CSV table of C-alpha atoms in Angstrom, one decimal:
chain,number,residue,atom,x,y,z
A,1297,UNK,CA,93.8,116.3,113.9
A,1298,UNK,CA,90.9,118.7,114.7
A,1299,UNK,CA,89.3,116.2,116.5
A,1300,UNK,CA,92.2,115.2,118.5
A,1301,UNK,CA,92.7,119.2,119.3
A,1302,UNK,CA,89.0,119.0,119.8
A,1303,UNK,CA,89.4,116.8,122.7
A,1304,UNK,CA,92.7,118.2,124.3
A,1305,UNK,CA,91.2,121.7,124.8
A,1306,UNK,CA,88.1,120.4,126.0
A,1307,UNK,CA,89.9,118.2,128.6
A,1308,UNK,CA,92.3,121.0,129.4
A,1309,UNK,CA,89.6,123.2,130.4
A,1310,UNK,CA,87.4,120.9,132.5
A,1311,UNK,CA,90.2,119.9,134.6
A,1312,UNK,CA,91.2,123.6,134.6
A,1313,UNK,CA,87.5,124.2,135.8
A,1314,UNK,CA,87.3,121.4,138.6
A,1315,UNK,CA,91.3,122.9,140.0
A,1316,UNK,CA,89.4,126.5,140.1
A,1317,UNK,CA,86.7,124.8,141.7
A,1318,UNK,CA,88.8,122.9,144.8
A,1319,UNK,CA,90.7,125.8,144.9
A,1320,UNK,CA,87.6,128.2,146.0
A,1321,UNK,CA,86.7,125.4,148.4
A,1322,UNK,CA,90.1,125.0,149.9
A,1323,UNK,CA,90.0,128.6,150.6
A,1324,UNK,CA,86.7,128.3,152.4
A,1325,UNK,CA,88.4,125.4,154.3
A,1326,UNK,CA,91.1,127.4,155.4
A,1327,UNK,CA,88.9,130.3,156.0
A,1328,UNK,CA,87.2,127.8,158.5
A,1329,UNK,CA,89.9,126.1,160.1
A,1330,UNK,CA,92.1,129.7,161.0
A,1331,UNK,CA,88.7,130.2,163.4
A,1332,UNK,CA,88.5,129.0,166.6
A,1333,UNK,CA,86.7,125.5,165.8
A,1334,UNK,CA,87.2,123.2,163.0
A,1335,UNK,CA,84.5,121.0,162.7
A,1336,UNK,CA,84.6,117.2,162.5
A,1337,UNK,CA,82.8,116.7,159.6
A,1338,UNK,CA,83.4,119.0,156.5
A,1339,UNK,CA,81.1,119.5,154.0
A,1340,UNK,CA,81.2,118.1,150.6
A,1341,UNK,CA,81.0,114.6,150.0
A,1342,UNK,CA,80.4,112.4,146.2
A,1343,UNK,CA,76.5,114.5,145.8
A,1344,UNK,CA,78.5,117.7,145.0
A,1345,UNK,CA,82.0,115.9,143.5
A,1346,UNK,CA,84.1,117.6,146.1
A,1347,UNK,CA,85.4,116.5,149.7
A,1348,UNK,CA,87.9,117.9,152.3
A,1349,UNK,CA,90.2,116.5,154.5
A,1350,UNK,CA,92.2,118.2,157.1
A,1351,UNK,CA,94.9,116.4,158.8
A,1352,UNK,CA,97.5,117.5,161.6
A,1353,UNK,CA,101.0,117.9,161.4
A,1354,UNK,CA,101.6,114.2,162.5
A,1355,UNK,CA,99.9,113.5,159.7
A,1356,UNK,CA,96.5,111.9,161.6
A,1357,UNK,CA,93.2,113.0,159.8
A,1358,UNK,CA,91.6,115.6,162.2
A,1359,UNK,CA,88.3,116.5,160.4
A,1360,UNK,CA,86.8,115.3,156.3
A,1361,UNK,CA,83.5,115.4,154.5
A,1362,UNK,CA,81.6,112.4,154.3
A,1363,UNK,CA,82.4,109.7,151.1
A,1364,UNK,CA,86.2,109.7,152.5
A,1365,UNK,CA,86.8,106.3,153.8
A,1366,UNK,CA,88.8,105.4,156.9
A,1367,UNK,CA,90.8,107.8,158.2
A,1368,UNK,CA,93.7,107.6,155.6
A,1369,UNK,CA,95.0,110.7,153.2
A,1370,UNK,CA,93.0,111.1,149.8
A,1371,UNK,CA,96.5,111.8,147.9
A,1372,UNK,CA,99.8,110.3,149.1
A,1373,UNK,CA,102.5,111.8,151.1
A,1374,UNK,CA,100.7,114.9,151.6
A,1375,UNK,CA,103.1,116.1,154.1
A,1376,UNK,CA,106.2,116.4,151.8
A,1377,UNK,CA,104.8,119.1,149.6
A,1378,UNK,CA,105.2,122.9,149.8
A,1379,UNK,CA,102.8,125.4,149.0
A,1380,UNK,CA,99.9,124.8,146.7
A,1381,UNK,CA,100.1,121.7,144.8
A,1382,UNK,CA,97.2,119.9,142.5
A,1383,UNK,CA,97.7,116.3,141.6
A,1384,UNK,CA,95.5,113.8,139.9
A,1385,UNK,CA,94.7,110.8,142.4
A,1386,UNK,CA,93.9,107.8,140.1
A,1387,UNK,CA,92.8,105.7,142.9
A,1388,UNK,CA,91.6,107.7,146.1
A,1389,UNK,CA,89.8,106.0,149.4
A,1390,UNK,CA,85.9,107.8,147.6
A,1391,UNK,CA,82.9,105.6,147.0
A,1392,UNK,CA,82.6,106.4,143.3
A,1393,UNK,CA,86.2,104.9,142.7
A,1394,UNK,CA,86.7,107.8,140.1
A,1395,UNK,CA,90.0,109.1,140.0
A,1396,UNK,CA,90.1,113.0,141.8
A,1397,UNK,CA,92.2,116.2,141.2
A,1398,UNK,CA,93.6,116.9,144.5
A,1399,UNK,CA,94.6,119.7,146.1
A,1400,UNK,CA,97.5,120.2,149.0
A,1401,UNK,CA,97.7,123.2,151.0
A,1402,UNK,CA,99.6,124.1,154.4
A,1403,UNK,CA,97.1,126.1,156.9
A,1404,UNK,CA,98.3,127.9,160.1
A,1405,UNK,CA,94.9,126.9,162.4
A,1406,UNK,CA,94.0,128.5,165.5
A,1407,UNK,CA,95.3,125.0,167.3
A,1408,UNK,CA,98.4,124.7,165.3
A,1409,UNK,CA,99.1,123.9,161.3
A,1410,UNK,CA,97.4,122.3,159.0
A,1411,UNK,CA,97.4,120.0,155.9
A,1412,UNK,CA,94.1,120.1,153.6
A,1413,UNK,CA,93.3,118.0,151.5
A,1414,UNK,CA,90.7,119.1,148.8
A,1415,UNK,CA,89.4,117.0,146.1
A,1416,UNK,CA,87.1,117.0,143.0
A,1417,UNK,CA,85.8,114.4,141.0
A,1418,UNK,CA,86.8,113.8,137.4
A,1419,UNK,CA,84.5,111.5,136.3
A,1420,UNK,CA,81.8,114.4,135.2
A,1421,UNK,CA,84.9,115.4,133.1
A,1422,UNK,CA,85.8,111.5,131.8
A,1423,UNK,CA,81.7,111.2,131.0
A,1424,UNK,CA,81.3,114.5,129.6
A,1425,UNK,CA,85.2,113.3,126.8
A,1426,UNK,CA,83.9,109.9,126.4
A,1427,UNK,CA,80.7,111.1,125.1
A,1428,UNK,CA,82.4,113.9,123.0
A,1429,UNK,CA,84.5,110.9,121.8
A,1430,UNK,CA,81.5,108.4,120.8
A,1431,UNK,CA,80.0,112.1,118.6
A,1432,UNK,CA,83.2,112.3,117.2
A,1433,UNK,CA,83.8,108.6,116.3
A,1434,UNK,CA,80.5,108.4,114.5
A,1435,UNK,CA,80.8,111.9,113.0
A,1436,UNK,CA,84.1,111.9,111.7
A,1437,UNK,CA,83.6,109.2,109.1
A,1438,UNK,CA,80.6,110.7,107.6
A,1439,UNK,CA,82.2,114.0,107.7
A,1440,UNK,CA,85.4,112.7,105.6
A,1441,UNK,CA,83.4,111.3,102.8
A,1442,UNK,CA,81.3,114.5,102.5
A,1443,UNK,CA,84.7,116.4,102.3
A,1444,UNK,CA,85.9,113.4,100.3
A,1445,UNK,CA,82.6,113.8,98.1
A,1446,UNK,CA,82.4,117.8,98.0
A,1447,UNK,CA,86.3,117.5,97.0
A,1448,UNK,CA,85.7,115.0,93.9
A,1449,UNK,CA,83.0,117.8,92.7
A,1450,UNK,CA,85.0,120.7,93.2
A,1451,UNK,CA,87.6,118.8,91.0
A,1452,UNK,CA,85.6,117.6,88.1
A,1453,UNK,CA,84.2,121.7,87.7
A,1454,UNK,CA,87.4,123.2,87.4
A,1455,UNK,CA,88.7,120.3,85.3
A,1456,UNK,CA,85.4,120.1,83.0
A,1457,UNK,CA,87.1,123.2,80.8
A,1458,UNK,CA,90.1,121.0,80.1
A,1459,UNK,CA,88.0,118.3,79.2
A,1460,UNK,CA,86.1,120.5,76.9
A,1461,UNK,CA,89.7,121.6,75.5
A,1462,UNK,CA,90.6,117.5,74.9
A,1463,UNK,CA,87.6,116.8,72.7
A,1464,UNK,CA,88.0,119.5,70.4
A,1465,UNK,CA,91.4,118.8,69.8
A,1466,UNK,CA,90.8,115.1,69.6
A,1467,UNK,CA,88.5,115.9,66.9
A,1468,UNK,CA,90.4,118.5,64.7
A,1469,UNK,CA,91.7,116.3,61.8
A,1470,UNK,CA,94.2,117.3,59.6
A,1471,UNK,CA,91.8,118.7,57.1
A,1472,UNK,CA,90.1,121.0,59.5
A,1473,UNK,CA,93.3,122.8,60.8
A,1474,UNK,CA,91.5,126.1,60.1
A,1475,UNK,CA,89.2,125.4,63.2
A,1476,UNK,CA,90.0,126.7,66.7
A,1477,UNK,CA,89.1,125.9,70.4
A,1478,UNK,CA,86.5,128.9,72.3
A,1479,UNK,CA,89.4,130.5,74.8
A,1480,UNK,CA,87.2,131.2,77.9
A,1481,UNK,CA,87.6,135.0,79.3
A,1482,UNK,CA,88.6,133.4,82.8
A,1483,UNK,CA,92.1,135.3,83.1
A,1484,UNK,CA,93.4,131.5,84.7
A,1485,UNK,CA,95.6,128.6,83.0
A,1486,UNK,CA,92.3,127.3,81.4
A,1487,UNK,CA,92.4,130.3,79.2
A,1488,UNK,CA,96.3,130.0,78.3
A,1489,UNK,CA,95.9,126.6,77.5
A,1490,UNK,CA,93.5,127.4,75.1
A,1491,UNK,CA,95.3,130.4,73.8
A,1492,UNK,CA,98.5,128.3,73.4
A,1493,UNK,CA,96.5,125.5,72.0
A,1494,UNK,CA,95.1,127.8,69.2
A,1495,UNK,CA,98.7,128.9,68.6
A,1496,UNK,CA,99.8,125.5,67.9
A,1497,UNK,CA,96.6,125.3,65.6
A,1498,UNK,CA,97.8,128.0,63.8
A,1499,UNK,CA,101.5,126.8,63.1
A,1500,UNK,CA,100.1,123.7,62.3
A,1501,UNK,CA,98.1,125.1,59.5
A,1502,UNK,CA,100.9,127.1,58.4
A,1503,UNK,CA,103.1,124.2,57.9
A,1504,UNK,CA,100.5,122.1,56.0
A,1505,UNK,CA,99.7,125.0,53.6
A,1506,UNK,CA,103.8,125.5,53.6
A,1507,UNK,CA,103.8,121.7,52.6
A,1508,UNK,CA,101.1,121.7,50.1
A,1509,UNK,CA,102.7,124.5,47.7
A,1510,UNK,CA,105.5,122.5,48.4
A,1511,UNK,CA,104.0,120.0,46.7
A,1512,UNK,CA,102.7,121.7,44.1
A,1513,UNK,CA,105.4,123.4,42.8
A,1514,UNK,CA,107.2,119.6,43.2
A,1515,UNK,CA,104.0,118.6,40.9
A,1516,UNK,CA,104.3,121.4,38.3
A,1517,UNK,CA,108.3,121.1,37.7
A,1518,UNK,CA,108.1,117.9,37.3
């Protein structure tokens, strides 16, 4: 289960990190593009895991880094979406074929709106699970028989006392009801079960000294 958590958390915050990270750069896009020129190429490309794409309001790509290929959208139906919106693109027109968190945002330019398109890879993320996976796989089994190990240990010390208990009952016979089990000073159960087995002791050895003048005055009547 803590591995599984592990693994959720960690993926949660790299994809959280690679949004923060297209979002700065679709800022500095816009930034760009509310000037007075918007150049045809944009920086970013697969080197730095990021790209941009700018497209009209017909939809026709205007300006993108280089990596994009063709002249299509990186995410589908950009046009339809209002205000900010991150998807994950499983299958986007990149080189590297690695699916990419993709960001939409409406611009006003200086030569009419906008639709950018900003992208960042997730395969540094998917590398950087899988590995944390492959740790985890060949820790976790190791791990559960030390716990499994440390466990069995821990068990057999707190049981030992009880143990100790056992065999001196087992060899108290019935002519040696005057001895008594050592009551540990641990202020636990181990110490009331000897207390209580000592008790028993004791009524025991009542009952056969009961039982023997019993007998005896049985013996001298007769």
């Amino acid at each position: 289960v803590a591995a599984f958590a592990l693994l959720g958390i960690l993926q949660h915050a790299m994809v959280n990190s690679v949004d923060g990270e297209i979002t700065l750069r679709a800022d500095d896009v816009a930034a760009a593009a509310s000037g007075r020129h918007l150049p045809d190429r944009l920086a970013g490309g697969i080197d730095d895991d990021t790209v941009a794409q700018a497209l009209d309001a017909a939809g026709r790509v205007v300006a993108q880094s280089n990596g994009i290929r063709g002249n299509q959208p990186i995410a589908p139906d950009p046009n339809r979406v209002s205000g900010d919106t991150i998807r994950t693109v499983r299958h986007p027109p990149m080189g590297d074929g690695a699916p990419y968190r993709v960001l939409v945002r409406r611009v006003a330019a200086a030569h009419g709106p906008l639709v950018l398109l900003v992208g960042g890879s997730l395969e540094p993320t998917t590398d950087s699970i899988n590995t944390v996976r492959v740790v985890l796989a060949a820790g976790i089994p190791g791990l559960v028989l030390l716990v499994g190990a440390l466990a069995w240990w821990m068990v057999g010390k707190t049981l030992e006392p009880v143990e100790l208990i056992r065999r001196e009952v087992a060899e108290i016979s019935n002519q040696a009801l005057d001895r008594r089990i050592p009551e540990p000073r641990s202020a636990d159960e181990i110490e009331r079960l000897a207390h209580t087995m000592n008790d028993m002791l004791e009524r025991l050895e009542a009952s056969r000294a009961r039982e023997q003048r019993l007998v005896a005055d049985a013996a001298h009547e007769l």
